[in-house]
Structures are given as structure tokens and as C-alpha cells.
mmCIF file of C-alpha atoms in Angstrom:
data_model
loop_
_atom_site.group_PDB
_atom_site.id
_atom_site.type_symbol
_atom_site.label_atom_id
_atom_site.label_comp_id
_atom_site.label_asym_id
_atom_site.label_seq_id
_atom_site.Cartn_x
_atom_site.Cartn_y
_atom_site.Cartn_z
ATOM 1 C CA MET A 303 -31.542 9.055 27.298
ATOM 2 C CA GLN A 304 -31.097 10.554 23.807
ATOM 3 C CA PRO A 305 -32.463 8.258 21.040
ATOM 4 C CA PHE A 306 -31.370 8.346 17.392
ATOM 5 C CA THR A 307 -34.414 8.229 15.081
ATOM 6 C CA SER A 308 -32.771 8.022 11.628
ATOM 7 C CA LYS A 309 -29.479 7.112 9.901
ATOM 8 C CA GLN A 310 -28.712 10.777 9.490
ATOM 9 C CA ASP A 311 -28.800 11.233 13.248
ATOM 10 C CA PHE A 312 -26.142 8.468 13.474
ATOM 11 C CA CYS A 313 -24.059 10.057 10.791
ATOM 12 C CA ASP A 314 -24.237 13.514 12.358
ATOM 13 C CA TRP A 315 -23.065 12.002 15.639
ATOM 14 C CA LEU A 316 -20.157 10.105 13.929
ATOM 15 C CA ASN A 317 -19.065 13.148 12.086
ATOM 16 C CA GLN A 318 -17.980 14.649 15.366
ATOM 17 C CA PHE A 319 -15.098 12.173 15.318
ATOM 18 C CA GLU A 320 -12.053 13.697 13.543
ATOM 19 C CA HIS A 321 -8.932 11.983 12.341
ATOM 20 C CA PRO A 322 -6.121 12.830 9.910
ATOM 21 C CA HIS A 323 -7.245 9.973 7.530
ATOM 22 C CA LEU A 324 -10.836 11.273 7.390
ATOM 23 C CA ILE A 325 -12.411 14.233 5.769
ATOM 24 C CA ALA A 326 -15.115 16.485 7.143
ATOM 25 C CA GLY A 327 -18.495 14.805 6.874
ATOM 26 C CA TRP A 328 -16.949 11.390 6.291
ATOM 27 C CA ALA A 329 -19.878 9.476 7.698
ATOM 28 C CA ASN A 330 -22.075 10.970 4.954
ATOM 29 C CA GLN A 331 -20.045 9.349 2.255
ATOM 30 C CA PRO A 332 -21.899 6.559 0.334
ATOM 31 C CA HIS A 333 -21.621 3.093 1.756
ATOM 32 C CA TRP A 334 -19.677 4.175 4.892
ATOM 33 C CA VAL A 335 -22.523 3.783 7.372
ATOM 34 C CA SER A 336 -25.362 1.307 7.486
ATOM 35 C CA VAL A 337 -28.094 0.952 10.023
ATOM 36 C CA THR A 338 -30.512 -1.899 10.459
ATOM 37 C CA THR A 339 -34.158 -1.682 11.389
ATOM 38 C CA ALA A 340 -33.162 -3.009 14.803
ATOM 39 C CA GLY A 341 -30.832 -0.017 15.257
ATOM 40 C CA ARG A 342 -27.502 -1.859 14.678
ATOM 41 C CA LEU A 343 -24.897 0.533 13.367
ATOM 42 C CA THR A 344 -22.066 -0.654 11.095
ATOM 43 C CA VAL A 345 -19.255 1.599 9.942
ATOM 44 C CA HIS A 346 -17.349 0.298 6.804
ATOM 45 C CA ILE A 347 -13.839 1.840 6.516
ATOM 46 C CA PRO A 348 -13.024 1.429 2.888
ATOM 47 C CA PHE A 349 -9.226 1.364 3.262
ATOM 48 C CA ALA A 350 -6.702 -0.325 5.433
ATOM 49 C CA ALA A 351 -6.462 1.589 8.730
ATOM 50 C CA LYS A 352 -6.426 -0.465 11.959
ATOM 51 C CA ASN A 353 -5.211 2.535 13.999
ATOM 52 C CA LEU A 354 -8.158 4.511 12.744
ATOM 53 C CA LEU A 355 -10.513 1.588 13.594
ATOM 54 C CA ASP A 356 -9.120 1.374 17.110
ATOM 55 C CA GLU A 357 -9.379 5.088 17.742
ATOM 56 C CA LEU A 358 -12.873 5.224 16.439
ATOM 57 C CA SER A 359 -13.951 2.305 18.529
ATOM 58 C CA GLU A 360 -12.600 3.978 21.637
ATOM 59 C CA TRP A 361 -14.329 7.247 20.756
ATOM 60 C CA VAL A 362 -17.677 5.502 20.275
ATOM 61 C CA ILE A 363 -17.501 3.698 23.619
ATOM 62 C CA SER A 364 -16.520 6.927 25.372
ATOM 63 C CA LYS A 365 -19.176 9.073 23.618
ATOM 64 C CA GLN A 366 -22.001 6.432 24.276
ATOM 65 C CA GLN A 367 -21.329 6.892 28.016
ATOM 66 C CA THR A 368 -20.736 10.648 28.183
ATOM 67 C CA ASP A 369 -23.511 11.610 25.794
ATOM 68 C CA ALA A 370 -26.070 9.462 27.726
ATOM 69 C CA LEU A 371 -27.298 7.795 24.481
ATOM 70 C CA ALA A 372 -29.963 5.167 24.252
ATOM 71 C CA PRO A 373 -28.253 1.701 23.967
ATOM 72 C CA PHE A 374 -27.372 0.632 20.487
ATOM 73 C CA SER A 375 -24.736 -1.755 19.082
ATOM 74 C CA VAL A 376 -21.903 -0.639 16.812
ATOM 75 C CA GLU A 377 -19.646 -2.659 14.576
ATOM 76 C CA ILE A 378 -16.658 -1.115 12.735
ATOM 77 C CA ILE A 379 -15.032 -3.090 10.052
ATOM 78 C CA ILE A 380 -12.333 -2.564 7.405
ATOM 79 C CA ALA A 381 -13.540 -3.357 3.977
ATOM 80 C CA PRO A 382 -11.230 -1.869 1.340
ATOM 81 C CA LYS A 383 -12.931 -0.799 -1.872
ATOM 82 C CA ALA A 384 -11.657 -1.319 -5.408
ATOM 83 C CA LEU A 385 -10.827 2.035 -7.027
ATOM 84 C CA ALA A 386 -11.122 3.083 -10.742
ATOM 85 C CA THR A 387 -8.035 3.334 -12.921
ATOM 86 C CA THR A 388 -7.327 4.696 -16.341
ATOM 87 C CA VAL A 389 -6.826 1.136 -17.682
ATOM 88 C CA ALA A 390 -10.085 -0.549 -18.506
ATOM 89 C CA HIS A 391 -9.340 -4.108 -17.635
ATOM 90 C CA SER A 392 -8.555 -5.405 -14.180
ATOM 91 C CA VAL A 393 -6.270 -8.128 -12.672
ATOM 92 C CA ASN A 394 -8.185 -11.132 -11.428
ATOM 93 C CA GLY A 395 -8.127 -11.401 -7.604
ATOM 94 C CA VAL A 396 -6.737 -7.847 -7.117
ATOM 95 C CA LYS A 397 -8.755 -4.759 -6.036
ATOM 96 C CA ASN A 398 -5.989 -2.124 -5.983
ATOM 97 C CA ILE A 399 -2.406 -1.904 -7.269
ATOM 98 C CA ILE A 400 0.181 0.250 -5.630
ATOM 99 C CA ALA A 401 3.423 0.739 -7.493
ATOM 100 C CA VAL A 402 6.501 1.506 -5.386
ATOM 101 C CA THR A 403 8.986 3.099 -7.621
ATOM 102 C CA SER A 404 12.216 5.104 -7.854
ATOM 103 C CA ALA A 405 13.891 6.475 -10.965
ATOM 104 C CA LYS A 406 17.247 5.711 -9.381
ATOM 105 C CA GLY A 407 18.658 2.496 -7.879
ATOM 106 C CA GLY A 408 20.116 2.222 -4.334
ATOM 107 C CA VAL A 409 17.470 4.281 -2.556
ATOM 108 C CA GLY A 410 16.095 1.353 -0.546
ATOM 109 C CA LYS A 411 12.976 0.969 -2.698
ATOM 110 C CA SER A 412 12.649 -2.805 -2.275
ATOM 111 C CA THR A 413 13.152 -2.658 1.518
ATOM 112 C CA THR A 414 10.461 0.021 1.613
ATOM 113 C CA ALA A 415 8.070 -1.942 -0.665
ATOM 114 C CA VAL A 416 8.390 -5.126 1.453
ATOM 115 C CA ASN A 417 7.894 -3.393 4.814
ATOM 116 C CA LEU A 418 4.988 -1.319 3.343
ATOM 117 C CA ALA A 419 3.278 -4.463 2.111
ATOM 118 C CA LEU A 420 3.621 -6.061 5.480
ATOM 119 C CA ALA A 421 2.515 -2.923 7.279
ATOM 120 C CA ILE A 422 -0.636 -2.688 5.167
ATOM 121 C CA ALA A 423 -1.493 -6.274 5.994
ATOM 122 C CA GLN A 424 -1.105 -5.424 9.679
ATOM 123 C CA SER A 425 -3.433 -2.544 9.053
ATOM 124 C CA GLY A 426 -6.323 -4.892 8.338
ATOM 125 C CA ALA A 427 -6.024 -5.695 4.591
ATOM 126 C CA LYS A 428 -5.333 -8.701 2.501
ATOM 127 C CA VAL A 429 -2.128 -8.008 0.642
ATOM 128 C CA GLY A 430 -0.079 -9.313 -2.338
ATOM 129 C CA LEU A 431 3.473 -8.383 -3.268
ATOM 130 C CA LEU A 432 4.813 -8.594 -6.816
ATOM 131 C CA ASP A 433 8.504 -8.255 -7.404
ATOM 132 C CA ALA A 434 8.683 -6.493 -10.759
ATOM 133 C CA ASP A 435 12.512 -6.149 -10.771
ATOM 134 C CA ILE A 436 12.948 -8.760 -13.467
ATOM 135 C CA TYR A 437 16.755 -8.087 -13.682
ATOM 136 C CA GLY A 438 17.499 -8.206 -10.006
ATOM 137 C CA PRO A 439 14.732 -9.777 -7.980
ATOM 138 C CA SER A 440 15.182 -9.368 -4.229
ATOM 139 C CA VAL A 441 11.869 -10.114 -2.629
ATOM 140 C CA PRO A 442 12.483 -13.875 -2.177
ATOM 141 C CA MET A 443 15.635 -13.132 -0.187
ATOM 142 C CA MET A 444 14.018 -10.278 1.852
ATOM 143 C CA LEU A 445 11.051 -12.634 2.827
ATOM 144 C CA GLY A 446 13.372 -15.558 3.673
ATOM 145 C CA LYS A 447 11.920 -17.584 0.791
ATOM 146 C CA GLN A 448 14.885 -18.046 -1.547
ATOM 147 C CA GLU A 449 14.217 -21.783 -2.068
ATOM 148 C CA ALA A 450 10.479 -21.495 -2.524
ATOM 149 C CA LYS A 451 8.800 -22.491 -5.779
ATOM 150 C CA PRO A 452 5.180 -21.571 -6.680
ATOM 151 C CA ASP A 453 2.760 -24.373 -7.194
ATOM 152 C CA VAL A 454 0.903 -24.411 -10.569
ATOM 153 C CA ARG A 455 -2.777 -25.121 -11.117
ATOM 154 C CA ASP A 456 -3.980 -26.570 -14.447
ATOM 155 C CA ASN A 457 -0.572 -26.035 -15.995
ATOM 156 C CA LYS A 458 -1.176 -22.310 -16.058
ATOM 157 C CA TRP A 459 -2.117 -20.588 -12.810
ATOM 158 C CA MET A 460 0.797 -19.882 -10.494
ATOM 159 C CA GLN A 461 0.038 -19.853 -6.767
ATOM 160 C CA PRO A 462 1.747 -17.005 -4.943
ATOM 161 C CA VAL A 463 4.220 -17.790 -2.152
ATOM 162 C CA GLU A 464 2.934 -16.895 1.212
ATOM 163 C CA ALA A 465 5.226 -15.346 3.836
ATOM 164 C CA PHE A 466 4.344 -13.472 7.022
ATOM 165 C CA GLY A 467 0.632 -13.287 5.976
ATOM 166 C CA ILE A 468 1.230 -11.794 2.563
ATOM 167 C CA PHE A 469 1.091 -13.347 -0.922
ATOM 168 C CA SER A 470 4.220 -12.844 -2.984
ATOM 169 C CA HIS A 471 5.493 -13.620 -6.406
ATOM 170 C CA SER A 472 8.732 -12.952 -8.195
ATOM 171 C CA ILE A 473 10.789 -14.015 -11.154
ATOM 172 C CA GLY A 474 13.299 -15.065 -8.489
ATOM 173 C CA TYR A 475 10.997 -17.900 -7.581
ATOM 174 C CA LEU A 476 11.123 -19.215 -11.169
ATOM 175 C CA VAL A 477 14.595 -18.676 -12.671
ATOM 176 C CA ASP A 478 18.279 -18.253 -11.669
ATOM 177 C CA LYS A 479 19.525 -14.764 -11.190
ATOM 178 C CA SER A 480 21.927 -15.027 -14.074
ATOM 179 C CA GLU A 481 19.090 -15.924 -16.509
ATOM 180 C CA ALA A 482 17.008 -12.994 -15.347
ATOM 181 C CA ALA A 483 19.814 -10.497 -15.742
ATOM 182 C CA ILE A 484 20.415 -11.023 -19.396
ATOM 183 C CA TRP A 485 16.880 -10.555 -20.707
ATOM 184 C CA ARG A 486 16.210 -7.873 -23.213
ATOM 185 C CA GLY A 487 13.604 -5.118 -22.462
ATOM 186 C CA PRO A 488 10.622 -6.475 -24.524
ATOM 187 C CA MET A 489 11.246 -9.952 -23.056
ATOM 188 C CA ALA A 490 11.336 -8.574 -19.535
ATOM 189 C CA SER A 491 8.153 -6.575 -20.061
ATOM 190 C CA LYS A 492 6.327 -9.587 -21.381
ATOM 191 C CA ALA A 493 7.551 -11.780 -18.482
ATOM 192 C CA LEU A 494 6.312 -9.061 -16.035
ATOM 193 C CA ALA A 495 2.841 -9.048 -17.649
ATOM 194 C CA GLN A 496 2.720 -12.861 -17.514
ATOM 195 C CA LEU A 497 3.845 -12.877 -13.913
ATOM 196 C CA LEU A 498 1.064 -10.510 -12.888
ATOM 197 C CA ASN A 499 -1.751 -11.953 -14.929
ATOM 198 C CA GLU A 500 -1.019 -15.631 -14.653
ATOM 199 C CA THR A 501 -0.788 -15.609 -10.819
ATOM 200 C CA GLU A 502 -3.862 -16.717 -8.964
ATOM 201 C CA TRP A 503 -3.993 -13.866 -6.556
ATOM 202 C CA PRO A 504 -6.428 -14.722 -3.693
ATOM 203 C CA ASP A 505 -8.690 -11.707 -3.744
ATOM 204 C CA VAL A 506 -6.177 -9.266 -2.295
ATOM 205 C CA ASP A 507 -7.281 -5.758 -1.329
ATOM 206 C CA TYR A 508 -3.871 -4.320 -2.348
ATOM 207 C CA LEU A 509 -1.087 -5.597 -4.628
ATOM 208 C CA VAL A 510 2.096 -3.779 -3.846
ATOM 209 C CA ILE A 511 4.407 -3.912 -6.923
ATOM 210 C CA ASP A 512 8.110 -3.383 -6.205
ATOM 211 C CA MET A 513 9.135 -1.693 -9.502
ATOM 212 C CA PRO A 514 12.669 -1.778 -10.977
ATOM 213 C CA PRO A 515 14.554 1.525 -10.888
ATOM 214 C CA GLY A 516 14.316 3.764 -13.994
ATOM 215 C CA THR A 517 11.750 5.018 -16.521
ATOM 216 C CA GLY A 518 12.162 2.365 -19.296
ATOM 217 C CA ASP A 519 10.241 -0.461 -20.965
ATOM 218 C CA ILE A 520 9.042 -2.122 -17.739
ATOM 219 C CA GLN A 521 7.816 1.113 -16.127
ATOM 220 C CA LEU A 522 5.943 2.104 -19.355
ATOM 221 C CA THR A 523 4.399 -1.404 -19.662
ATOM 222 C CA LEU A 524 3.184 -1.173 -16.065
ATOM 223 C CA SER A 525 1.792 2.294 -16.304
ATOM 224 C CA GLN A 526 0.020 1.898 -19.728
ATOM 225 C CA GLN A 527 -1.163 -1.750 -19.726
ATOM 226 C CA ILE A 528 -1.589 -2.628 -16.039
ATOM 227 C CA PRO A 529 -4.366 -1.022 -13.876
ATOM 228 C CA VAL A 530 -2.152 0.804 -11.380
ATOM 229 C CA THR A 531 -4.309 2.566 -8.783
ATOM 230 C CA GLY A 532 -1.521 4.839 -7.583
ATOM 231 C CA ALA A 533 2.190 5.121 -7.317
ATOM 232 C CA VAL A 534 4.546 5.850 -4.456
ATOM 233 C CA ILE A 535 7.994 7.428 -5.272
ATOM 234 C CA VAL A 536 10.920 6.482 -3.035
ATOM 235 C CA THR A 537 13.888 8.837 -2.881
ATOM 236 C CA THR A 538 16.640 10.015 -0.552
ATOM 237 C CA PRO A 539 17.514 13.673 0.339
ATOM 238 C CA GLN A 540 20.526 13.446 -1.984
ATOM 239 C CA ASP A 541 20.404 15.861 -4.990
ATOM 240 C CA LEU A 542 21.065 13.126 -7.546
ATOM 241 C CA ALA A 543 18.323 10.975 -6.226
ATOM 242 C CA LEU A 544 15.849 13.819 -6.267
ATOM 243 C CA ALA A 545 16.774 14.684 -9.816
ATOM 244 C CA ASP A 546 15.853 11.134 -10.850
ATOM 245 C CA ALA A 547 12.690 11.203 -8.681
ATOM 246 C CA ARG A 548 11.458 14.297 -10.701
ATOM 247 C CA LYS A 549 11.696 12.042 -13.839
ATOM 248 C CA GLY A 550 9.610 9.408 -12.208
ATOM 249 C CA ALA A 551 6.904 11.887 -11.119
ATOM 250 C CA THR A 552 6.808 13.315 -14.687
ATOM 251 C CA MET A 553 6.486 9.920 -16.249
ATOM 252 C CA PHE A 554 3.516 8.934 -14.074
ATOM 253 C CA GLU A 555 2.030 12.348 -14.702
ATOM 254 C CA LYS A 556 2.219 11.869 -18.527
ATOM 255 C CA VAL A 557 0.569 8.416 -18.444
ATOM 256 C CA ASP A 558 -2.171 9.483 -15.972
ATOM 257 C CA VAL A 559 -1.177 7.317 -13.029
ATOM 258 C CA PRO A 560 -1.882 9.134 -9.780
ATOM 259 C CA VAL A 561 1.143 9.637 -7.585
ATOM 260 C CA ILE A 562 0.098 9.203 -3.963
ATOM 261 C CA GLY A 563 3.197 10.880 -2.600
ATOM 262 C CA LEU A 564 6.965 10.654 -1.792
ATOM 263 C CA ILE A 565 8.763 8.610 0.719
ATOM 264 C CA GLU A 566 12.095 10.033 1.842
ATOM 265 C CA ASN A 567 14.169 6.968 2.687
ATOM 266 C CA MET A 568 17.523 7.328 4.509
ATOM 267 C CA SER A 569 16.244 10.668 5.613
ATOM 268 C CA TYR A 570 18.780 10.743 8.367
ATOM 269 C CA HIS A 571 21.171 8.332 10.071
ATOM 270 C CA ILE A 572 20.585 7.149 13.662
ATOM 271 C CA CYS A 573 23.696 6.202 15.506
ATOM 272 C CA SER A 574 23.267 2.620 16.983
ATOM 273 C CA HIS A 575 25.410 3.580 19.966
ATOM 274 C CA CYS A 576 24.286 7.015 21.076
ATOM 275 C CA GLY A 577 21.044 7.484 19.091
ATOM 276 C CA GLU A 578 22.168 10.829 17.568
ATOM 277 C CA LYS A 579 20.591 11.870 14.235
ATOM 278 C CA GLU A 580 22.885 12.853 11.429
ATOM 279 C CA HIS A 581 21.661 14.095 8.029
ATOM 280 C CA ILE A 582 24.333 12.539 5.890
ATOM 281 C CA PHE A 583 22.539 12.911 2.587
ATOM 282 C CA GLY A 584 21.202 16.437 3.181
ATOM 283 C CA VAL A 585 18.026 17.996 4.611
ATOM 284 C CA GLY A 586 14.651 18.982 3.122
ATOM 285 C CA GLY A 587 15.136 17.702 -0.431
ATOM 286 C CA ALA A 588 12.097 15.474 -0.560
ATOM 287 C CA GLN A 589 9.940 18.134 1.016
ATOM 288 C CA LYS A 590 10.964 20.631 -1.604
ATOM 289 C CA LEU A 591 10.325 18.156 -4.377
ATOM 290 C CA ALA A 592 6.923 17.372 -2.911
ATOM 291 C CA SER A 593 6.002 21.076 -2.799
ATOM 292 C CA GLU A 594 7.273 21.481 -6.372
ATOM 293 C CA TYR A 595 4.921 18.816 -7.733
ATOM 294 C CA GLY A 596 1.996 19.320 -5.273
ATOM 295 C CA LEU A 597 2.578 15.932 -3.682
ATOM 296 C CA ALA A 598 2.433 14.751 -0.083
ATOM 297 C CA LEU A 599 5.593 13.775 1.844
ATOM 298 C CA LEU A 600 4.275 10.556 3.131
ATOM 299 C CA ALA A 601 7.132 9.483 5.459
ATOM 300 C CA GLN A 602 10.736 10.136 6.393
ATOM 301 C CA ILE A 603 12.429 6.783 7.062
ATOM 302 C CA PRO A 604 15.845 6.786 8.891
ATOM 303 C CA LEU A 605 18.952 4.957 7.931
ATOM 304 C CA HIS A 606 19.603 2.472 10.751
ATOM 305 C CA ILE A 607 21.538 -0.794 10.928
ATOM 306 C CA ALA A 608 18.592 -2.681 12.288
ATOM 307 C CA LEU A 609 16.585 -2.199 9.139
ATOM 308 C CA ARG A 610 19.477 -3.637 7.063
ATOM 309 C CA GLU A 611 20.085 -6.561 9.432
ATOM 310 C CA ASP A 612 16.455 -7.547 9.560
ATOM 311 C CA ILE A 613 16.064 -7.617 5.869
ATOM 312 C CA ASP A 614 19.269 -9.540 5.294
ATOM 313 C CA GLN A 615 18.027 -12.240 7.639
ATOM 314 C CA GLY A 616 14.777 -12.630 5.683
ATOM 315 C CA ARG A 617 12.637 -11.150 8.475
ATOM 316 C CA PRO A 618 11.665 -7.480 7.575
ATOM 317 C CA THR A 619 11.573 -5.060 10.420
ATOM 318 C CA VAL A 620 7.738 -4.896 10.568
ATOM 319 C CA VAL A 621 7.669 -8.571 11.560
ATOM 320 C CA ALA A 622 11.028 -8.930 13.225
ATOM 321 C CA GLN A 623 10.500 -5.871 15.637
ATOM 322 C CA PRO A 624 6.769 -5.207 15.771
ATOM 323 C CA GLU A 625 7.070 -2.849 18.699
ATOM 324 C CA SER A 626 10.008 -0.858 17.387
ATOM 325 C CA GLU A 627 9.848 2.918 16.319
ATOM 326 C CA HIS A 628 10.771 1.706 12.853
ATOM 327 C CA THR A 629 7.735 -0.538 12.551
ATOM 328 C CA GLN A 630 5.518 2.333 13.849
ATOM 329 C CA ARG A 631 6.749 4.541 11.011
ATOM 330 C CA TYR A 632 5.904 1.920 8.438
ATOM 331 C CA LEU A 633 2.498 1.372 10.006
ATOM 332 C CA GLN A 634 1.811 5.119 9.896
ATOM 333 C CA LEU A 635 2.987 5.091 6.277
ATOM 334 C CA ALA A 636 0.742 2.204 5.283
ATOM 335 C CA GLU A 637 -2.430 3.939 6.661
ATOM 336 C CA ARG A 638 -1.461 7.214 5.052
ATOM 337 C CA VAL A 639 -0.896 5.488 1.647
ATOM 338 C CA CYS A 640 -4.117 3.643 1.802
ATOM 339 C CA SER A 641 -6.240 6.533 2.989
ATOM 340 C CA SER A 642 -4.693 8.970 0.492
ATOM 341 C CA LEU A 643 -5.244 6.415 -2.340
ATOM 342 C CA TYR A 644 -8.900 6.159 -1.352
ATOM 343 C CA TRP A 645 -9.602 9.899 -1.073
ATOM 344 C CA GLN A 646 -7.732 10.712 -4.276
ATOM 345 C CA GLY A 647 -9.492 7.970 -6.199
ATOM 346 C CA LYS A 648 -13.057 7.029 -7.227
ATOM 347 C CA PRO A 649 -14.608 3.769 -5.971
ATOM 348 C CA LYS A 650 -15.599 1.301 -8.712
ATOM 349 C CA PRO A 651 -19.275 0.664 -8.818
ATOM 350 C CA ASP A 652 -20.367 -2.626 -7.378
ATOM 351 C CA ALA A 653 -20.949 -5.381 -9.850
ATOM 352 C CA ILE A 654 -24.562 -6.086 -10.651
ATOM 353 C CA SER A 655 -25.606 -9.705 -10.863
ATOM 354 C CA PHE A 656 -28.567 -11.170 -12.567
ATOM 355 C CA THR A 657 -30.502 -14.329 -11.819
ATOM 356 C CA LEU A 658 -32.460 -15.966 -14.681
ATOM 357 C CA VAL A 659 -35.888 -17.144 -13.723
ATOM 358 C CA ASP A 660 -37.523 -19.855 -15.761
#
């Protein structure tokens, strides 16, 4: 039987495994692989990727048998790392912030953000969801939590509302819709910052922020004062939506927030009777825009009545129909977003602790 005599032997063996979410020589990356003196191997995947974990686990079992290796134990875990941002301070209890944005309303951004957050959670991470649409909060309804009110600790720290395994907060939990809708820009921006920083997030790996549409005060507040790790732009194939998506990409570029990629929502319509695809908003627009800005086209999500029905009933498709093709698209999107975020970013150094000795 072939024995491994060093950590590098293990890494060279693991590097034979290839996957779309990995780079060449991935096992040689710092902190990915650890080996104990007893020969126990641990692989730390630093982003949410349950599908990757499952495929790597199967590969390891198969290769151990076919390569006639000396017996050794392998543990593969998902342990998302906090990534550096251009904003110096951080948000307590949050490792990474993903802003889901669109410069135009009506493109399905909130539906995408909610399903993306749920899909990231199912991919192995602890997830928070912040509804930053101060003027028209929709997350409470989409999660079936319209009547929920957050608990408050010490008269300051708001506790997020848990739904389907994720931790959410929204101005919709605190005020009536009519009150939120008449706020001026500076007041709305201040409320958003307070909502983010005075929520006691429970050490989430990713906080998905459902941004309001546009490129105004709230978007600038987020991008300049909040440590956004990366942004995802949602658009449709329609020329008007693509024109506004360009503005969003340009804004994030100017404020040094990395854009992870584009999501083309309502990419095509699927008939609920015959299953035929129909490109009612055009074809190829998001791909052209992605190429223009050097961005990835992360996913093409179809327009289907089931997606609307699920969200209206307060049970988003990812939890309402876990085995559906729609859910599989969101799960693939989640892993692509998290892996791209990691490889585009730079991990924060681990905190150094000191112990005083008398």
C-alpha cells in the first residue's frame, strides 16, 4: 500500500480533484488542509459549497480504494472565512456581506435575494438576510413573517427574526408600510445603518442584503460606510433593465465594491402547461453586459408561475420545492456566488489573542 509521508503528499494527491469552484493547486492554499501527527486529514472549504463537499467526499472514498492507499481518515468541513473589504470597520456577528442589487425596480431582486439566502444556508453556511428596502420592505411577507416583531435585549440590541433556518431583519418588522414610505433620503439611510449595526447577528457567515432599487442615498450609504464584501446585480434581458444595470455596475466600480457577477432573472418564460420556453424579454442581453464589464453571468433564472406562487404564500421556492429544478438553479447560484466571492477576495487575518500572565 502507498503511504503518505508528509502534508505535501496529501496536498499533491488532493490536487488531482478538479471542480468548477476550485482553482488549480487548491489544496496548497493556506489553511485549506491540515494533517495531525496521527495522520488524520482535514480539508477546510472556506466558502459555502455543500455540493463541492459531497463530490470531494465521494472522490476521496473512491480514490482511497482505487489507489491502494494506506488507511487514513479524512474529514471535510465547510468553514467560511471572513474576507477583507475597503471599509475598515466590521459589523458585529457578520463575516461577509453580499449586496443583492438592481438599478431598476421590478426585476425580481427581492425574490432572488430571499431564495439566494436560503440556498446559501442549504449549502452549509449560517446566513442572515437584511431587507434594506426602507421604502417598500417585502422580506417579512416573503418569509411568511408579516406579524413578527424582533425581541430587544438591553433596550438596544434587536434580535433577528428566524425563518427557515436564516436570520432576518427588516424595517417591515418595526413600522407600518405607510410610515416607511414617506421617509426622506437621509432619514432612510440612517435607519438602514441603525438596522444593520444594532441587530445582534448570531455570527453569520454571510449576510445577504436585499438592496432597494436605484443608485441613490441608500446605495451610497451601503457602499461607502458598510463593509460590503461583494455585490450581485440582478437584471432582466430587457434593454431598459440592462441600461440601468450598467449604472449599478458603474456605481460599485467607483466606490471600490467588487461585483461578483450578474444574475439574469426572468431569462425566459416556461409555460406551466406545455413546458415550452419563450424569451419574452429578449435574448443574450445580460451575457453581453457581463462581457462588456468583464463580469460573470452567474445564473439565468426563468419566469415561472411556481416561483411567484411560492413567494406569495410566504414559502420561497428553495424551501417549498426543495427537489425542483428551480431550487437546483438557486443552489448552483449560491455556490457560485460564495466561491467567486472567496477567490476574488482576500481572507482577513485571524485575530491574535493575548493572555496576561501574572
